[in-house]
Amino acid sequence: MESVQAIKQRFEIIGNDPKLNRAIEKAIQVAPTDISVLVTGESGVGKESIPKIIHALSHRKHGKYIAVNCGAIPEGTIDSELFGHEKGAFTGATSTREGYFEVADGGTIFLDEVGELPLTTQVRLLRVLENGEFIKVGSSQVQKTNVRIVAATNVNMFDAIEKGKFREDLYYRLSTVEIMLPPLRERKDDIHLLFRKFSSDFAHKYKMPPIKLDDDAVQLLLKYRWSGNIRQLRNIAEQISVLETNRNISFTALRSYLPEEGSNLPAVVKDKKPESDFSNEREILYKILFDMRSDLNDLKKLTMELMQNGNTNKVQESNKSLIQRIYGNPDEAGRGFEERQHTEMLAPPQPVVRQEQPVLSHDDEDEDDGHYLFAETVEEEENLRLDEKEIEMIKKALERNKGKRKAAADELGISERTLYRKIKQYDL
């Protein structure tokens, strides 16, 4: 088994950070096996080096090594790229094509940015990991493949799983062994070492004298956050090597190449948004429903007064503000009111479609009592429908959150205490 130092020299890995050394040790240990490996770390930390080490030290080293950037392949074609397709499987499929899993049979596939895979592709990948089987796009024939899968991601996988963007079962199959590469800001002693290596490489490439940093510039280099990690450091070294005529780089000169990143204090990141778009839409819908209910009640009241009094002018005068709110201009509303009343008197009676008709008691001879009974029946039916909808929404929220009242209350946009009261009220 090769030593960590020998592997660093072979793959040109610069640095002596303990976390970096531990990551390389784990890669050396798992290489002779066929277990799947997940490499994690921020963008630009050099995750692509780990699968190369694993492949080179494995018994598959004479087989093919294919690196696939999952985030760079369009969602509509990624299944074809990975698993192949049959002729005529889709528009433009003029011939049968072998996918990466077929081509790399007996070798290693490196799936970079695996967190960007569509859910449908994740299902296919899970099948490959479980029994080595896959089906080409447009085919019904099951094929076998013998590949070693090494994946990498800069996404927080647990957040992606919680949001439903990544399958939990696939995560645990990919991460049999997880290797984490530290960000550059946690490798303080390696930053200047890497910068000097890049400066030397670019001096040789562009046939220029190498650049050197003064002491203040070195301190700035070490204190900078390097959100782009090694990739950003290499980019800065190349810019300075090409653009600076003075090869001794001062603090001021280096500072002009570093983007402003604000404070280095840790940022507070909220795990959840206070209100989702769905919650806002639900609140608007509730408001509309309750406003409609209020308007219906006002209209019923107005209609009852007309039916009881029969004096249009008197009703208009006593309900002027209500009529203006519902119909607009009170003069136009009055004319419209009289026209509608006249039209309804002249028009032939229309059949009323109702599931239930109001029933009057034989003892009730007063016609007004019958009208009140009709209004009460309509209001009770309306209340019943609203209650049923509320019960249905509460039940669905509880089911989706597996009976957790706090989560269900958050989804419904109400307090846990209100939800508890509703559960008792409806005996759920």
mmCIF file of N, CA and C in Angstrom, residues 263-323:
data_model
loop_
_atom_site.group_PDB
_atom_site.id
_atom_site.type_symbol
_atom_site.label_atom_id
_atom_site.label_comp_id
_atom_site.label_asym_id
_atom_site.label_seq_id
_atom_site.Cartn_x
_atom_site.Cartn_y
_atom_site.Cartn_z
ATOM 1 N N SER A 263 -17.798 40.905 5.879
ATOM 2 C CA SER A 263 -17.276 40.408 7.148
ATOM 3 C C SER A 263 -17.005 38.916 7.071
ATOM 4 N N ASN A 264 -15.997 38.472 7.796
ATOM 5 C CA ASN A 264 -15.692 37.048 7.887
ATOM 6 C C ASN A 264 -16.467 36.362 9.006
ATOM 7 N N LEU A 265 -17.373 37.121 9.649
ATOM 8 C CA LEU A 265 -18.178 36.511 10.703
ATOM 9 C C LEU A 265 -19.127 35.499 10.103
ATOM 10 N N PRO A 266 -19.420 34.431 10.833
ATOM 11 C CA PRO A 266 -20.342 33.424 10.266
ATOM 12 C C PRO A 266 -21.723 34.010 10.040
ATOM 13 N N ALA A 267 -22.300 33.694 8.926
ATOM 14 C CA ALA A 267 -23.637 34.196 8.585
ATOM 15 C C ALA A 267 -24.703 33.314 9.214
ATOM 16 N N VAL A 268 -25.801 33.948 9.603
ATOM 17 C CA VAL A 268 -26.930 33.205 10.154
ATOM 18 C C VAL A 268 -27.827 32.805 9.002
ATOM 19 N N VAL A 269 -27.986 31.528 8.811
ATOM 20 C CA VAL A 269 -28.800 31.005 7.716
ATOM 21 C C VAL A 269 -30.018 30.333 8.302
ATOM 22 N N LYS A 270 -31.186 30.765 7.899
ATOM 23 C CA LYS A 270 -32.421 30.161 8.388
ATOM 24 C C LYS A 270 -32.681 28.869 7.642
ATOM 25 N N ASP A 271 -32.998 27.829 8.394
ATOM 26 C CA ASP A 271 -33.267 26.532 7.781
ATOM 27 C C ASP A 271 -34.546 26.548 6.974
ATOM 28 N N LYS A 272 -35.546 27.297 7.475
ATOM 29 C CA LYS A 272 -36.847 27.310 6.805
ATOM 30 C C LYS A 272 -37.292 28.742 6.598
ATOM 31 N N LYS A 273 -37.972 28.956 5.506
ATOM 32 C CA LYS A 273 -38.568 30.265 5.274
ATOM 33 C C LYS A 273 -39.728 30.461 6.239
ATOM 34 N N PRO A 274 -39.887 31.713 6.731
ATOM 35 C CA PRO A 274 -40.972 31.922 7.685
ATOM 36 C C PRO A 274 -42.335 31.592 7.109
ATOM 37 N N GLU A 275 -42.518 31.897 5.832
ATOM 38 C CA GLU A 275 -43.807 31.587 5.195
ATOM 39 C C GLU A 275 -43.528 31.146 3.768
ATOM 40 N N SER A 276 -44.019 30.009 3.385
ATOM 41 C CA SER A 276 -43.864 29.530 2.017
ATOM 42 C C SER A 276 -44.877 30.213 1.130
ATOM 43 N N ASP A 277 -44.636 30.090 -0.202
ATOM 44 C CA ASP A 277 -45.574 30.652 -1.163
ATOM 45 C C ASP A 277 -46.948 30.015 -0.991
ATOM 46 N N PHE A 278 -46.949 28.696 -0.697
ATOM 47 C CA PHE A 278 -48.218 27.985 -0.518
ATOM 48 C C PHE A 278 -49.002 28.554 0.653
ATOM 49 N N SER A 279 -48.300 28.885 1.752
ATOM 50 C CA SER A 279 -48.979 29.442 2.933
ATOM 51 C C SER A 279 -49.613 30.788 2.607
ATOM 52 N N ASN A 280 -48.883 31.625 1.843
ATOM 53 C CA ASN A 280 -49.423 32.931 1.480
ATOM 54 C C ASN A 280 -50.670 32.776 0.611
ATOM 55 N N GLU A 281 -50.621 31.849 -0.357
ATOM 56 C CA GLU A 281 -51.781 31.622 -1.218
ATOM 57 C C GLU A 281 -52.965 31.108 -0.410
ATOM 58 N N ARG A 282 -52.679 30.247 0.571
ATOM 59 C CA ARG A 282 -53.748 29.693 1.398
ATOM 60 C C ARG A 282 -54.414 30.789 2.217
ATOM 61 N N GLU A 283 -53.604 31.709 2.755
ATOM 62 C CA GLU A 283 -54.158 32.805 3.553
ATOM 63 C C GLU A 283 -55.049 33.708 2.691
ATOM 64 N N ILE A 284 -54.600 33.975 1.449
ATOM 65 C CA ILE A 284 -55.404 34.807 0.543
ATOM 66 C C ILE A 284 -56.726 34.115 0.236
ATOM 67 N N LEU A 285 -56.657 32.786 0.002
ATOM 68 C CA LEU A 285 -57.868 32.021 -0.286
ATOM 69 C C LEU A 285 -58.843 32.059 0.886
ATOM 70 N N TYR A 286 -58.317 31.889 2.110
ATOM 71 C CA TYR A 286 -59.161 31.980 3.306
ATOM 72 C C TYR A 286 -59.864 33.330 3.374
ATOM 73 N N LYS A 287 -59.083 34.386 3.122
ATOM 74 C CA LYS A 287 -59.648 35.736 3.222
ATOM 75 C C LYS A 287 -60.774 35.929 2.205
ATOM 76 N N ILE A 288 -60.534 35.443 0.971
ATOM 77 C CA ILE A 288 -61.559 35.570 -0.072
ATOM 78 C C ILE A 288 -62.830 34.822 0.324
ATOM 79 N N LEU A 289 -62.660 33.601 0.859
ATOM 80 C CA LEU A 289 -63.817 32.796 1.260
ATOM 81 C C LEU A 289 -64.625 33.475 2.359
ATOM 82 N N PHE A 290 -63.932 34.019 3.360
ATOM 83 C CA PHE A 290 -64.643 34.675 4.461
ATOM 84 C C PHE A 290 -65.299 35.977 4.007
ATOM 85 N N ASP A 291 -64.637 36.711 3.081
ATOM 86 C CA ASP A 291 -65.254 37.922 2.533
ATOM 87 C C ASP A 291 -66.511 37.577 1.743
ATOM 88 N N MET A 292 -66.439 36.484 0.960
ATOM 89 C CA MET A 292 -67.607 36.046 0.206
ATOM 90 C C MET A 292 -68.746 35.656 1.133
ATOM 91 N N ARG A 293 -68.381 34.994 2.233
ATOM 92 C CA ARG A 293 -69.422 34.601 3.198
ATOM 93 C C ARG A 293 -70.095 35.834 3.794
ATOM 94 N N SER A 294 -69.268 36.849 4.108
ATOM 95 C CA SER A 294 -69.821 38.083 4.678
ATOM 96 C C SER A 294 -70.747 38.780 3.681
ATOM 97 N N ASP A 295 -70.312 38.818 2.381
ATOM 98 C CA ASP A 295 -71.147 39.444 1.355
ATOM 99 C C ASP A 295 -72.456 38.689 1.168
ATOM 100 N N LEU A 296 -72.393 37.364 1.205
ATOM 101 C CA LEU A 296 -73.610 36.557 1.055
ATOM 102 C C LEU A 296 -74.605 36.845 2.182
ATOM 103 N N ASN A 297 -74.079 36.943 3.402
ATOM 104 C CA ASN A 297 -74.945 37.243 4.540
ATOM 105 C C ASN A 297 -75.595 38.614 4.402
ATOM 106 N N ASP A 298 -74.800 39.595 3.901
ATOM 107 C CA ASP A 298 -75.356 40.934 3.689
ATOM 108 C C ASP A 298 -76.446 40.925 2.621
ATOM 109 N N LEU A 299 -76.194 40.173 1.549
ATOM 110 C CA LEU A 299 -77.194 40.077 0.476
ATOM 111 C C LEU A 299 -78.470 39.404 0.965
ATOM 112 N N LYS A 300 -78.325 38.372 1.791
ATOM 113 C CA LYS A 300 -79.507 37.692 2.343
ATOM 114 C C LYS A 300 -80.320 38.647 3.218
ATOM 115 N N LYS A 301 -79.599 39.437 3.997
ATOM 116 C CA LYS A 301 -80.278 40.397 4.869
ATOM 117 C C LYS A 301 -81.057 41.419 4.034
ATOM 118 N N LEU A 302 -80.398 41.903 2.945
ATOM 119 C CA LEU A 302 -81.031 42.886 2.081
ATOM 120 C C LEU A 302 -82.264 42.295 1.391
ATOM 121 N N THR A 303 -82.122 41.056 0.908
ATOM 122 C CA THR A 303 -83.235 40.382 0.238
ATOM 123 C C THR A 303 -84.402 40.166 1.189
ATOM 124 N N MET A 304 -84.116 39.796 2.429
ATOM 125 C CA MET A 304 -85.167 39.564 3.414
ATOM 126 C C MET A 304 -85.950 40.842 3.703
ATOM 127 N N GLU A 305 -85.224 41.955 3.791
ATOM 128 C CA GLU A 305 -85.904 43.224 4.066
ATOM 129 C C GLU A 305 -86.828 43.610 2.912
ATOM 130 N N LEU A 306 -86.357 43.355 1.672
ATOM 131 C CA LEU A 306 -87.198 43.650 0.511
ATOM 132 C C LEU A 306 -88.459 42.796 0.509
ATOM 133 N N MET A 307 -88.285 41.513 0.828
ATOM 134 C CA MET A 307 -89.409 40.583 0.816
ATOM 135 C C MET A 307 -90.412 40.928 1.920
ATOM 136 N N GLN A 308 -89.915 41.419 3.028
ATOM 137 C CA GLN A 308 -90.803 41.717 4.163
ATOM 138 C C GLN A 308 -91.495 43.066 3.980
ATOM 139 N N ASN A 309 -90.745 44.094 3.580
ATOM 140 C CA ASN A 309 -91.295 45.446 3.516
ATOM 141 C C ASN A 309 -91.980 45.752 2.183
ATOM 142 N N GLY A 310 -91.378 45.225 1.080
ATOM 143 C CA GLY A 310 -91.931 45.508 -0.246
ATOM 144 C C GLY A 310 -91.750 46.949 -0.668
ATOM 145 N N ASN A 311 -91.070 47.785 0.130
ATOM 146 C CA ASN A 311 -90.859 49.203 -0.170
ATOM 147 C C ASN A 311 -89.403 49.386 -0.593
ATOM 148 N N THR A 312 -89.171 49.467 -1.905
ATOM 149 C CA THR A 312 -87.808 49.538 -2.429
ATOM 150 C C THR A 312 -87.081 50.789 -1.952
ATOM 151 N N ASN A 313 -87.772 51.951 -1.995
ATOM 152 C CA ASN A 313 -87.128 53.210 -1.604
ATOM 153 C C ASN A 313 -86.704 53.189 -0.146
ATOM 154 N N LYS A 314 -87.570 52.659 0.677
ATOM 155 C CA LYS A 314 -87.263 52.608 2.111
ATOM 156 C C LYS A 314 -86.058 51.706 2.384
ATOM 157 N N VAL A 315 -86.024 50.554 1.705
ATOM 158 C CA VAL A 315 -84.900 49.616 1.885
ATOM 159 C C VAL A 315 -83.606 50.236 1.388
ATOM 160 N N GLN A 316 -83.699 50.943 0.234
ATOM 161 C CA GLN A 316 -82.511 51.603 -0.304
ATOM 162 C C GLN A 316 -81.963 52.640 0.666
ATOM 163 N N GLU A 317 -82.848 53.413 1.248
ATOM 164 C CA GLU A 317 -82.419 54.485 2.151
ATOM 165 C C GLU A 317 -81.763 53.932 3.405
ATOM 166 N N SER A 318 -82.334 52.862 3.954
ATOM 167 C CA SER A 318 -81.805 52.308 5.200
ATOM 168 C C SER A 318 -80.538 51.490 4.980
ATOM 169 N N ASN A 319 -80.309 51.040 3.741
ATOM 170 C CA ASN A 319 -79.128 50.202 3.460
ATOM 171 C C ASN A 319 -78.240 50.847 2.392
ATOM 172 N N LYS A 320 -78.182 52.175 2.422
ATOM 173 C CA LYS A 320 -77.472 52.925 1.379
ATOM 174 C C LYS A 320 -75.999 52.517 1.293
ATOM 175 N N SER A 321 -75.329 52.468 2.434
ATOM 176 C CA SER A 321 -73.890 52.145 2.436
ATOM 177 C C SER A 321 -73.630 50.713 1.969
ATOM 178 N N LEU A 322 -74.509 49.789 2.376
ATOM 179 C CA LEU A 322 -74.359 48.398 1.968
ATOM 180 C C LEU A 322 -74.540 48.244 0.465
ATOM 181 N N ILE A 323 -75.550 48.905 -0.095
ATOM 182 C CA ILE A 323 -75.809 48.825 -1.539
ATOM 183 C C ILE A 323 -74.659 49.444 -2.320
#
